[in-house]
PDB file of C-alpha atoms in Angstrom:
ATOM      1  CA  UNK A   1      38.977  36.973  64.900  1.00 50.00           C
ATOM      2  CA  UNK A   2      42.235  37.446  62.817  1.00 51.00           C
ATOM      3  CA  UNK A   3      41.834  37.449  58.936  1.00 51.00           C
ATOM      4  CA  UNK A   4      45.612  36.567  58.346  1.00 56.00           C
ATOM      5  CA  UNK A   5      45.879  32.652  57.898  1.00 52.00           C
ATOM      6  CA  UNK A   6      49.485  32.442  58.904  1.00 54.00           C
ATOM      7  CA  UNK A   7      49.170  34.445  61.904  1.00 55.00           C
ATOM      8  CA  UNK A   8      46.154  32.341  62.875  1.00 51.00           C
ATOM      9  CA  UNK A   9      48.097  29.138  62.452  1.00 49.00           C
ATOM     10  CA  UNK A  10      51.167  30.308  64.479  1.00 55.00           C
ATOM     11  CA  UNK A  11      49.162  31.631  67.492  1.00 54.00           C
ATOM     12  CA  UNK A  12      48.265  29.658  70.518  1.00 57.00           C
ATOM     13  CA  UNK A  13      45.030  27.861  70.632  1.00 56.00           C
ATOM     14  CA  UNK A  14      42.517  29.836  72.555  1.00 57.00           C
ATOM     15  CA  UNK A  15      40.181  27.859  74.785  1.00 62.00           C
ATOM     16  CA  UNK A  16      36.641  27.203  73.751  1.00 69.00           C
ATOM     17  CA  UNK A  17      35.292  29.464  76.425  1.00 70.00           C
ATOM     18  CA  UNK A  18      37.050  32.523  75.103  1.00 72.00           C
ATOM     19  CA  UNK A  19      35.803  31.791  71.613  1.00 71.00           C
ATOM     20  CA  UNK A  20      32.238  31.411  72.844  1.00 75.00           C
ATOM     21  CA  UNK A  21      32.474  34.802  74.713  1.00 76.00           C
ATOM     22  CA  UNK A  22      33.872  36.498  71.593  1.00 73.00           C
ATOM     23  CA  UNK A  23      31.019  35.167  69.472  1.00 76.00           C
ATOM     24  CA  UNK A  24      28.554  36.056  72.200  1.00 77.00           C
ATOM     25  CA  UNK A  25      29.934  39.702  72.343  1.00 76.00           C
ATOM     26  CA  UNK A  26      29.996  39.923  68.595  1.00 72.00           C
ATOM     27  CA  UNK A  27      26.220  39.097  68.418  1.00 73.00           C
ATOM     28  CA  UNK A  28      25.524  41.847  70.973  1.00 74.00           C
ATOM     29  CA  UNK A  29      26.904  44.482  68.783  1.00 72.00           C
ATOM     30  CA  UNK A  30      24.208  47.245  68.443  1.00 75.00           C
ATOM     31  CA  UNK A  31      22.576  47.548  65.209  1.00 79.00           C
ATOM     32  CA  UNK A  32      21.308  50.759  63.404  1.00 84.00           C
ATOM     33  CA  UNK A  33      18.164  51.185  61.555  1.00 88.00           C
ATOM     34  CA  UNK A  34      18.473  52.562  58.303  1.00 90.00           C
ATOM     35  CA  UNK A  35      16.231  53.322  55.435  1.00 89.00           C
ATOM     36  CA  UNK A  36      15.647  50.780  52.634  1.00 88.00           C
ATOM     37  CA  UNK A  37      17.251  51.004  49.061  1.00 89.00           C
ATOM     38  CA  UNK A  38      20.102  53.106  50.257  1.00 88.00           C
ATOM     39  CA  UNK A  39      23.856  52.496  50.608  1.00 88.00           C
ATOM     40  CA  UNK A  40      23.634  52.454  54.358  1.00 88.00           C
ATOM     41  CA  UNK A  41      21.674  49.208  54.096  1.00 86.00           C
ATOM     42  CA  UNK A  42      24.866  47.493  52.770  1.00 87.00           C
ATOM     43  CA  UNK A  43      26.926  48.457  55.759  1.00 85.00           C
ATOM     44  CA  UNK A  44      27.578  46.117  58.713  1.00 81.00           C
ATOM     45  CA  UNK A  45      25.626  46.035  61.831  1.00 80.00           C
ATOM     46  CA  UNK A  46      22.555  47.629  60.151  1.00 86.00           C
ATOM     47  CA  UNK A  47      18.807  46.669  59.928  1.00 85.00           C
ATOM     48  CA  UNK A  48      16.522  48.101  57.173  1.00 89.00           C
ATOM     49  CA  UNK A  49      13.460  49.848  58.632  1.00 89.00           C
ATOM     50  CA  UNK A  50      10.247  48.156  58.107  1.00 88.00           C
ATOM     51  CA  UNK A  51       7.566  50.031  56.161  1.00 86.00           C
ATOM     52  CA  UNK A  52       5.342  52.222  58.229  1.00 84.00           C
ATOM     53  CA  UNK A  53       1.812  51.152  59.121  1.00 84.00           C
ATOM     54  CA  UNK A  54      -1.084  53.002  57.588  1.00 83.00           C
ATOM     55  CA  UNK A  55      -4.272  53.212  59.481  1.00 84.00           C
ATOM     56  CA  UNK A  56      -6.977  53.820  56.780  1.00 84.00           C
ATOM     57  CA  UNK A  57      -9.528  54.658  59.545  1.00 85.00           C
ATOM     58  CA  UNK A  58      -7.462  57.274  61.228  1.00 87.00           C
ATOM     59  CA  UNK A  59      -9.310  60.617  61.523  1.00 88.00           C
ATOM     60  CA  UNK A  60      -7.847  63.386  59.442  1.00 88.00           C
ATOM     61  CA  UNK A  61      -9.322  66.733  60.703  1.00 87.00           C
ATOM     62  CA  UNK A  62      -9.418  69.848  58.502  1.00 87.00           C
ATOM     63  CA  UNK A  63      -7.713  72.933  60.145  1.00 85.00           C
ATOM     64  CA  UNK A  64     -10.012  75.353  58.973  1.00 88.00           C
ATOM     65  CA  UNK A  65     -12.900  75.403  56.509  1.00 91.00           C
ATOM     66  CA  UNK A  66     -14.211  78.259  54.125  1.00 92.00           C
ATOM     67  CA  UNK A  67     -17.468  78.153  55.937  1.00 93.00           C
ATOM     68  CA  UNK A  68     -15.623  78.777  59.277  1.00 92.00           C
ATOM     69  CA  UNK A  69     -13.791  81.722  57.823  1.00 92.00           C
ATOM     70  CA  UNK A  70     -16.870  83.273  56.446  1.00 92.00           C
ATOM     71  CA  UNK A  71     -18.795  82.667  59.602  1.00 91.00           C
ATOM     72  CA  UNK A  72     -16.187  84.345  61.739  1.00 91.00           C
ATOM     73  CA  UNK A  73     -16.255  87.422  59.642  1.00 90.00           C
ATOM     74  CA  UNK A  74     -20.120  87.600  59.685  1.00 88.00           C
ATOM     75  CA  UNK A  75     -20.724  86.706  55.907  1.00 89.00           C
ATOM     76  CA  UNK A  76     -22.969  83.845  56.608  1.00 90.00           C
ATOM     77  CA  UNK A  77     -26.630  85.003  56.145  1.00 90.00           C
ATOM     78  CA  UNK A  78     -28.123  82.789  58.834  1.00 89.00           C
ATOM     79  CA  UNK A  79     -27.949  81.824  62.345  1.00 88.00           C
ATOM     80  CA  UNK A  80     -29.278  79.151  64.724  1.00 83.00           C
ATOM     81  CA  UNK A  81     -32.553  80.298  66.264  1.00 78.00           C
ATOM     82  CA  UNK A  82     -31.855  78.551  69.657  1.00 62.00           C
ATOM     83  CA  UNK A  83     -29.481  77.261  72.033  1.00 55.00           C
ATOM     84  CA  UNK A  84     -28.706  73.640  72.588  1.00 48.00           C
ATOM     85  CA  UNK A  85     -29.521  72.085  75.769  1.00 48.00           C
ATOM     86  CA  UNK A  86     -27.033  70.540  78.102  1.00 43.00           C
ATOM     87  CA  UNK A  87     -28.837  67.209  77.910  1.00 46.00           C
ATOM     88  CA  UNK A  88     -28.868  67.127  74.142  1.00 48.00           C
ATOM     89  CA  UNK A  89     -26.332  69.504  72.683  1.00 44.00           C
ATOM     90  CA  UNK A  90     -26.525  67.854  69.301  1.00 44.00           C
ATOM     91  CA  UNK A  91     -30.144  68.255  68.768  1.00 50.00           C
ATOM     92  CA  UNK A  92     -31.201  69.806  65.472  1.00 50.00           C
ATOM     93  CA  UNK A  93     -32.465  73.333  65.662  1.00 56.00           C
ATOM     94  CA  UNK A  94     -34.234  75.584  63.250  1.00 79.00           C
ATOM     95  CA  UNK A  95     -32.326  78.131  61.009  1.00 85.00           C
ATOM     96  CA  UNK A  96     -33.003  81.869  61.056  1.00 87.00           C
ATOM     97  CA  UNK A  97     -32.300  83.545  57.797  1.00 89.00           C
ATOM     98  CA  UNK A  98     -31.483  87.123  57.532  1.00 89.00           C
ATOM     99  CA  UNK A  99     -32.621  87.264  53.928  1.00 89.00           C
ATOM    100  CA  UNK A 100     -34.989  85.231  51.724  1.00 89.00           C
ATOM    101  CA  UNK A 101     -33.015  81.938  51.069  1.00 88.00           C
ATOM    102  CA  UNK A 102     -34.479  81.601  47.639  1.00 89.00           C
ATOM    103  CA  UNK A 103     -33.103  84.942  46.575  1.00 90.00           C
ATOM    104  CA  UNK A 104     -29.443  83.903  47.404  1.00 90.00           C
ATOM    105  CA  UNK A 105     -26.969  82.980  44.722  1.00 91.00           C
ATOM    106  CA  UNK A 106     -26.660  79.269  44.966  1.00 92.00           C
ATOM    107  CA  UNK A 107     -23.618  79.004  42.990  1.00 93.00           C
ATOM    108  CA  UNK A 108     -21.920  81.131  45.633  1.00 93.00           C
ATOM    109  CA  UNK A 109     -23.463  80.161  48.960  1.00 93.00           C
ATOM    110  CA  UNK A 110     -24.289  76.467  48.590  1.00 94.00           C
ATOM    111  CA  UNK A 111     -20.713  75.217  48.093  1.00 94.00           C
ATOM    112  CA  UNK A 112     -19.746  77.360  51.141  1.00 94.00           C
ATOM    113  CA  UNK A 113     -22.387  75.561  53.291  1.00 94.00           C
ATOM    114  CA  UNK A 114     -21.448  72.200  51.949  1.00 94.00           C
ATOM    115  CA  UNK A 115     -17.780  72.891  52.833  1.00 94.00           C
ATOM    116  CA  UNK A 116     -18.685  73.432  56.299  1.00 93.00           C
ATOM    117  CA  UNK A 117     -19.645  69.669  56.768  1.00 93.00           C
ATOM    118  CA  UNK A 118     -16.022  68.947  57.265  1.00 92.00           C
ATOM    119  CA  UNK A 119     -15.595  71.429  60.183  1.00 91.00           C
ATOM    120  CA  UNK A 120     -14.555  69.973  63.441  1.00 90.00           C
ATOM    121  CA  UNK A 121     -16.473  72.348  65.577  1.00 89.00           C
ATOM    122  CA  UNK A 122     -19.917  70.699  66.216  1.00 87.00           C
ATOM    123  CA  UNK A 123     -21.759  74.012  66.471  1.00 87.00           C
ATOM    124  CA  UNK A 124     -20.297  75.360  63.117  1.00 90.00           C
ATOM    125  CA  UNK A 125     -20.933  71.988  61.404  1.00 91.00           C
ATOM    126  CA  UNK A 126     -24.495  71.777  62.727  1.00 90.00           C
ATOM    127  CA  UNK A 127     -25.192  75.280  61.165  1.00 91.00           C
ATOM    128  CA  UNK A 128     -23.588  74.274  57.914  1.00 92.00           C
ATOM    129  CA  UNK A 129     -25.615  71.044  57.850  1.00 92.00           C
ATOM    130  CA  UNK A 130     -28.952  72.705  58.404  1.00 90.00           C
ATOM    131  CA  UNK A 131     -28.270  75.615  56.207  1.00 92.00           C
ATOM    132  CA  UNK A 132     -27.242  73.463  53.301  1.00 92.00           C
ATOM    133  CA  UNK A 133     -30.424  71.197  53.998  1.00 91.00           C
ATOM    134  CA  UNK A 134     -32.641  74.247  54.035  1.00 91.00           C
ATOM    135  CA  UNK A 135     -31.345  75.682  50.736  1.00 92.00           C
ATOM    136  CA  UNK A 136     -31.778  72.320  48.968  1.00 92.00           C
ATOM    137  CA  UNK A 137     -35.272  72.009  50.303  1.00 91.00           C
ATOM    138  CA  UNK A 138     -36.305  75.535  49.545  1.00 90.00           C
ATOM    139  CA  UNK A 139     -35.088  75.548  45.977  1.00 90.00           C
ATOM    140  CA  UNK A 140     -34.107  72.119  44.670  1.00 91.00           C
ATOM    141  CA  UNK A 141     -34.157  73.029  40.905  1.00 92.00           C
ATOM    142  CA  UNK A 142     -31.146  75.238  41.561  1.00 92.00           C
ATOM    143  CA  UNK A 143     -29.004  72.323  42.730  1.00 93.00           C
ATOM    144  CA  UNK A 144     -28.208  70.788  39.358  1.00 92.00           C
ATOM    145  CA  UNK A 145     -26.318  73.737  37.898  1.00 93.00           C
ATOM    146  CA  UNK A 146     -24.086  74.011  41.143  1.00 93.00           C
ATOM    147  CA  UNK A 147     -23.353  70.218  41.223  1.00 94.00           C
ATOM    148  CA  UNK A 148     -19.915  70.330  39.929  1.00 93.00           C
ATOM    149  CA  UNK A 149     -18.746  72.840  42.634  1.00 94.00           C
ATOM    150  CA  UNK A 150     -20.172  70.703  45.282  1.00 94.00           C
ATOM    151  CA  UNK A 151     -17.926  67.681  44.523  1.00 94.00           C
ATOM    152  CA  UNK A 152     -14.735  69.004  46.063  1.00 94.00           C
ATOM    153  CA  UNK A 153     -16.297  69.983  49.255  1.00 94.00           C
ATOM    154  CA  UNK A 154     -18.104  66.581  49.650  1.00 94.00           C
ATOM    155  CA  UNK A 155     -14.821  64.786  48.877  1.00 93.00           C
ATOM    156  CA  UNK A 156     -13.044  66.915  51.640  1.00 93.00           C
ATOM    157  CA  UNK A 157     -15.729  65.781  54.136  1.00 94.00           C
ATOM    158  CA  UNK A 158     -15.302  62.221  53.116  1.00 93.00           C
ATOM    159  CA  UNK A 159     -11.564  62.380  53.520  1.00 92.00           C
ATOM    160  CA  UNK A 160     -11.665  63.525  57.128  1.00 92.00           C
ATOM    161  CA  UNK A 161     -12.425  59.771  58.109  1.00 91.00           C
ATOM    162  CA  UNK A 162     -14.891  60.910  60.590  1.00 91.00           C
ATOM    163  CA  UNK A 163     -18.023  58.872  60.859  1.00 90.00           C
ATOM    164  CA  UNK A 164     -20.210  61.777  61.902  1.00 91.00           C
ATOM    165  CA  UNK A 165     -19.106  63.969  59.134  1.00 93.00           C
ATOM    166  CA  UNK A 166     -19.413  61.087  56.597  1.00 93.00           C
ATOM    167  CA  UNK A 167     -22.835  60.428  57.680  1.00 93.00           C
ATOM    168  CA  UNK A 168     -23.876  64.175  57.364  1.00 93.00           C
ATOM    169  CA  UNK A 169     -22.413  64.496  53.968  1.00 94.00           C
ATOM    170  CA  UNK A 170     -24.220  61.311  52.817  1.00 94.00           C
ATOM    171  CA  UNK A 171     -27.355  62.775  54.140  1.00 93.00           C
ATOM    172  CA  UNK A 172     -26.939  65.887  52.063  1.00 94.00           C
ATOM    173  CA  UNK A 173     -26.368  63.793  48.927  1.00 94.00           C
ATOM    174  CA  UNK A 174     -29.604  61.807  49.595  1.00 93.00           C
ATOM    175  CA  UNK A 175     -31.501  65.041  49.886  1.00 93.00           C
ATOM    176  CA  UNK A 176     -30.177  66.368  46.588  1.00 93.00           C
ATOM    177  CA  UNK A 177     -30.853  63.140  44.787  1.00 93.00           C
ATOM    178  CA  UNK A 178     -34.335  62.851  46.243  1.00 92.00           C
ATOM    179  CA  UNK A 179     -35.544  66.538  45.506  1.00 91.00           C
ATOM    180  CA  UNK A 180     -33.296  67.729  42.835  1.00 89.00           C
ATOM    181  CA  UNK A 181     -34.339  67.026  39.206  1.00 89.00           C
ATOM    182  CA  UNK A 182     -31.787  65.008  37.135  1.00 90.00           C
ATOM    183  CA  UNK A 183     -29.291  65.153  40.165  1.00 92.00           C
ATOM    184  CA  UNK A 184     -28.990  61.475  40.423  1.00 91.00           C
ATOM    185  CA  UNK A 185     -28.105  60.958  36.814  1.00 92.00           C
ATOM    186  CA  UNK A 186     -25.606  64.030  36.966  1.00 93.00           C
ATOM    187  CA  UNK A 187     -23.794  62.434  39.839  1.00 93.00           C
ATOM    188  CA  UNK A 188     -22.846  59.174  37.972  1.00 93.00           C
ATOM    189  CA  UNK A 189     -19.553  60.691  36.546  1.00 93.00           C
ATOM    190  CA  UNK A 190     -18.471  61.675  40.022  1.00 93.00           C
ATOM    191  CA  UNK A 191     -18.849  58.359  41.709  1.00 93.00           C
ATOM    192  CA  UNK A 192     -15.055  57.714  41.585  1.00 91.00           C
ATOM    193  CA  UNK A 193     -14.428  60.850  43.598  1.00 90.00           C
ATOM    194  CA  UNK A 194     -17.079  60.238  46.103  1.00 92.00           C
ATOM    195  CA  UNK A 195     -17.708  56.514  46.614  1.00 92.00           C
ATOM    196  CA  UNK A 196     -14.049  55.479  47.638  1.00 90.00           C
ATOM    197  CA  UNK A 197     -14.883  56.085  51.313  1.00 90.00           C
ATOM    198  CA  UNK A 198     -18.107  54.010  51.085  1.00 89.00           C
ATOM    199  CA  UNK A 199     -16.105  50.858  50.262  1.00 90.00           C
ATOM    200  CA  UNK A 200     -14.276  51.235  53.551  1.00 90.00           C
ATOM    201  CA  UNK A 201     -17.214  51.695  55.885  1.00 89.00           C
ATOM    202  CA  UNK A 202     -19.945  49.775  54.010  1.00 87.00           C
ATOM    203  CA  UNK A 203     -19.499  46.694  56.283  1.00 84.00           C
ATOM    204  CA  UNK A 204     -19.144  48.420  59.506  1.00 79.00           C
ATOM    205  CA  UNK A 205     -22.461  47.710  61.339  1.00 74.00           C
ATOM    206  CA  UNK A 206     -23.632  46.898  64.897  1.00 68.00           C
ATOM    207  CA  UNK A 207     -24.776  43.201  65.388  1.00 66.00           C
ATOM    208  CA  UNK A 208     -28.076  43.662  67.435  1.00 66.00           C
ATOM    209  CA  UNK A 209     -28.980  39.926  67.170  1.00 66.00           C
ATOM    210  CA  UNK A 210     -32.730  39.599  67.471  1.00 67.00           C
ATOM    211  CA  UNK A 211     -33.194  43.307  68.398  1.00 66.00           C
ATOM    212  CA  UNK A 212     -34.243  45.967  65.936  1.00 64.00           C
ATOM    213  CA  UNK A 213     -32.830  49.494  65.977  1.00 65.00           C
ATOM    214  CA  UNK A 214     -35.266  51.937  64.035  1.00 66.00           C
ATOM    215  CA  UNK A 215     -32.551  54.627  64.126  1.00 69.00           C
ATOM    216  CA  UNK A 216     -30.573  53.870  61.009  1.00 69.00           C
ATOM    217  CA  UNK A 217     -29.161  57.404  60.736  1.00 74.00           C
ATOM    218  CA  UNK A 218     -26.634  56.846  63.296  1.00 80.00           C
ATOM    219  CA  UNK A 219     -24.910  53.743  61.921  1.00 83.00           C
ATOM    220  CA  UNK A 220     -22.582  54.509  58.892  1.00 87.00           C
ATOM    221  CA  UNK A 221     -22.920  51.019  57.380  1.00 86.00           C
ATOM    222  CA  UNK A 222     -26.682  51.409  57.048  1.00 87.00           C
ATOM    223  CA  UNK A 223     -26.519  55.068  55.737  1.00 91.00           C
ATOM    224  CA  UNK A 224     -24.064  54.051  53.129  1.00 92.00           C
ATOM    225  CA  UNK A 225     -26.287  51.180  52.191  1.00 90.00           C
ATOM    226  CA  UNK A 226     -29.312  53.484  51.910  1.00 90.00           C
ATOM    227  CA  UNK A 227     -27.300  56.034  49.780  1.00 93.00           C
ATOM    228  CA  UNK A 228     -26.056  53.535  47.305  1.00 93.00           C
ATOM    229  CA  UNK A 229     -29.532  52.205  46.870  1.00 92.00           C
ATOM    230  CA  UNK A 230     -30.938  55.633  46.252  1.00 93.00           C
ATOM    231  CA  UNK A 231     -28.129  56.461  43.783  1.00 93.00           C
ATOM    232  CA  UNK A 232     -28.824  53.246  41.806  1.00 92.00           C
ATOM    233  CA  UNK A 233     -32.444  53.996  41.765  1.00 91.00           C
ATOM    234  CA  UNK A 234     -32.100  57.598  40.614  1.00 90.00           C
ATOM    235  CA  UNK A 235     -29.011  57.258  38.607  1.00 88.00           C
ATOM    236  CA  UNK A 236     -30.289  55.536  35.426  1.00 86.00           C
ATOM    237  CA  UNK A 237     -29.074  52.442  33.547  1.00 87.00           C
ATOM    238  CA  UNK A 238     -25.401  53.288  34.061  1.00 89.00           C
ATOM    239  CA  UNK A 239     -25.535  53.876  37.805  1.00 90.00           C
ATOM    240  CA  UNK A 240     -25.109  50.237  39.019  1.00 91.00           C
ATOM    241  CA  UNK A 241     -22.035  49.291  36.879  1.00 91.00           C
ATOM    242  CA  UNK A 242     -20.365  52.532  38.203  1.00 92.00           C
ATOM    243  CA  UNK A 243     -21.346  51.863  41.742  1.00 92.00           C
ATOM    244  CA  UNK A 244     -20.005  48.229  41.477  1.00 91.00           C
ATOM    245  CA  UNK A 245     -16.717  49.479  40.118  1.00 92.00           C
ATOM    246  CA  UNK A 246     -16.032  51.505  43.295  1.00 92.00           C
ATOM    247  CA  UNK A 247     -17.812  49.214  45.735  1.00 91.00           C
ATOM    248  CA  UNK A 248     -17.483  45.573  44.561  1.00 91.00           C
ATOM    249  CA  UNK A 249     -19.565  44.167  47.507  1.00 89.00           C
ATOM    250  CA  UNK A 250     -22.735  46.010  46.553  1.00 89.00           C
ATOM    251  CA  UNK A 251     -25.569  44.026  44.996  1.00 87.00           C
ATOM    252  CA  UNK A 252     -28.264  45.563  43.087  1.00 84.00           C
ATOM    253  CA  UNK A 253     -31.555  46.320  44.859  1.00 77.00           C
ATOM    254  CA  UNK A 254     -33.302  47.646  41.754  1.00 75.00           C
ATOM    255  CA  UNK A 255     -32.853  45.112  39.218  1.00 66.00           C
ATOM    256  CA  UNK A 256     -33.244  41.399  39.874  1.00 55.00           C
ATOM    257  CA  UNK A 257     -30.525  38.785  39.271  1.00 53.00           C
ATOM    258  CA  UNK A 258     -30.410  37.183  35.899  1.00 47.00           C
ATOM    259  CA  UNK A 259     -32.515  34.142  35.784  1.00 47.00           C
ATOM    260  CA  UNK A 260     -31.711  31.042  33.779  1.00 44.00           C
ATOM    261  CA  UNK A 261     -33.304  31.121  30.476  1.00 50.00           C
ATOM    262  CA  UNK A 262     -36.274  28.801  29.785  1.00 58.00           C
ATOM    263  CA  UNK A 263     -35.485  25.853  27.496  1.00 57.00           C
ATOM    264  CA  UNK A 264     -36.782  26.351  24.077  1.00 60.00           C
ATOM    265  CA  UNK A 265     -39.348  23.823  22.722  1.00 58.00           C
ATOM    266  CA  UNK A 266     -38.167  21.526  20.087  1.00 50.00           C
TER     267      UNK A 266
END
């Protein structure tokens, strides 16, 4: 359409059909998607791009772990003592050590084994899980001095968003809290680094109806619930308030709810 009013007044009147066709063609002008908060958003025939969708449950695999590097060059002092069968390739197998595990430097080897929990290779991850649990079971008193070095590998395992990896990391935490003296209380300052993922997967359970599934170790929601109960039981008086801060839907299983005070006699 002409922007000059004098020219518009002097030209011949266009039929309504031509005007409708012009408006229709004008509405079909292709638009460009431009990023938000830019000068391009002020240009004609532009549409602002919507914000990208974030999948919080999307798997984030780790390219290569420290345990994998050490395993490939032969610096891991243990191997699996058997081969997995084709029917059950994930079946737990015993670990064969090339030295006495109690004589190893836990400050050096235990964080490496825990770092292997985030490995995407099932065989390598199985060796790391069994090796870490075996080290904890053989000498639980050596876990407490190494605890600050285990937080970053555990956090890396949680950030993979892989349910199997998260379950294995939670099982390692349960074993450390059960066997290691004072490990539960020492873990309280690190709840903000470890329990963020628990808030996402806590309510993911399978509704079995009237059925009962005795194997709770395969359901991530039940494993998280058992881990939080154990942390509260072994974490001391400050454990519940810190767990509640990171997982608001968690309810205490150790201390009963506050009861109404009894009325005083006059």
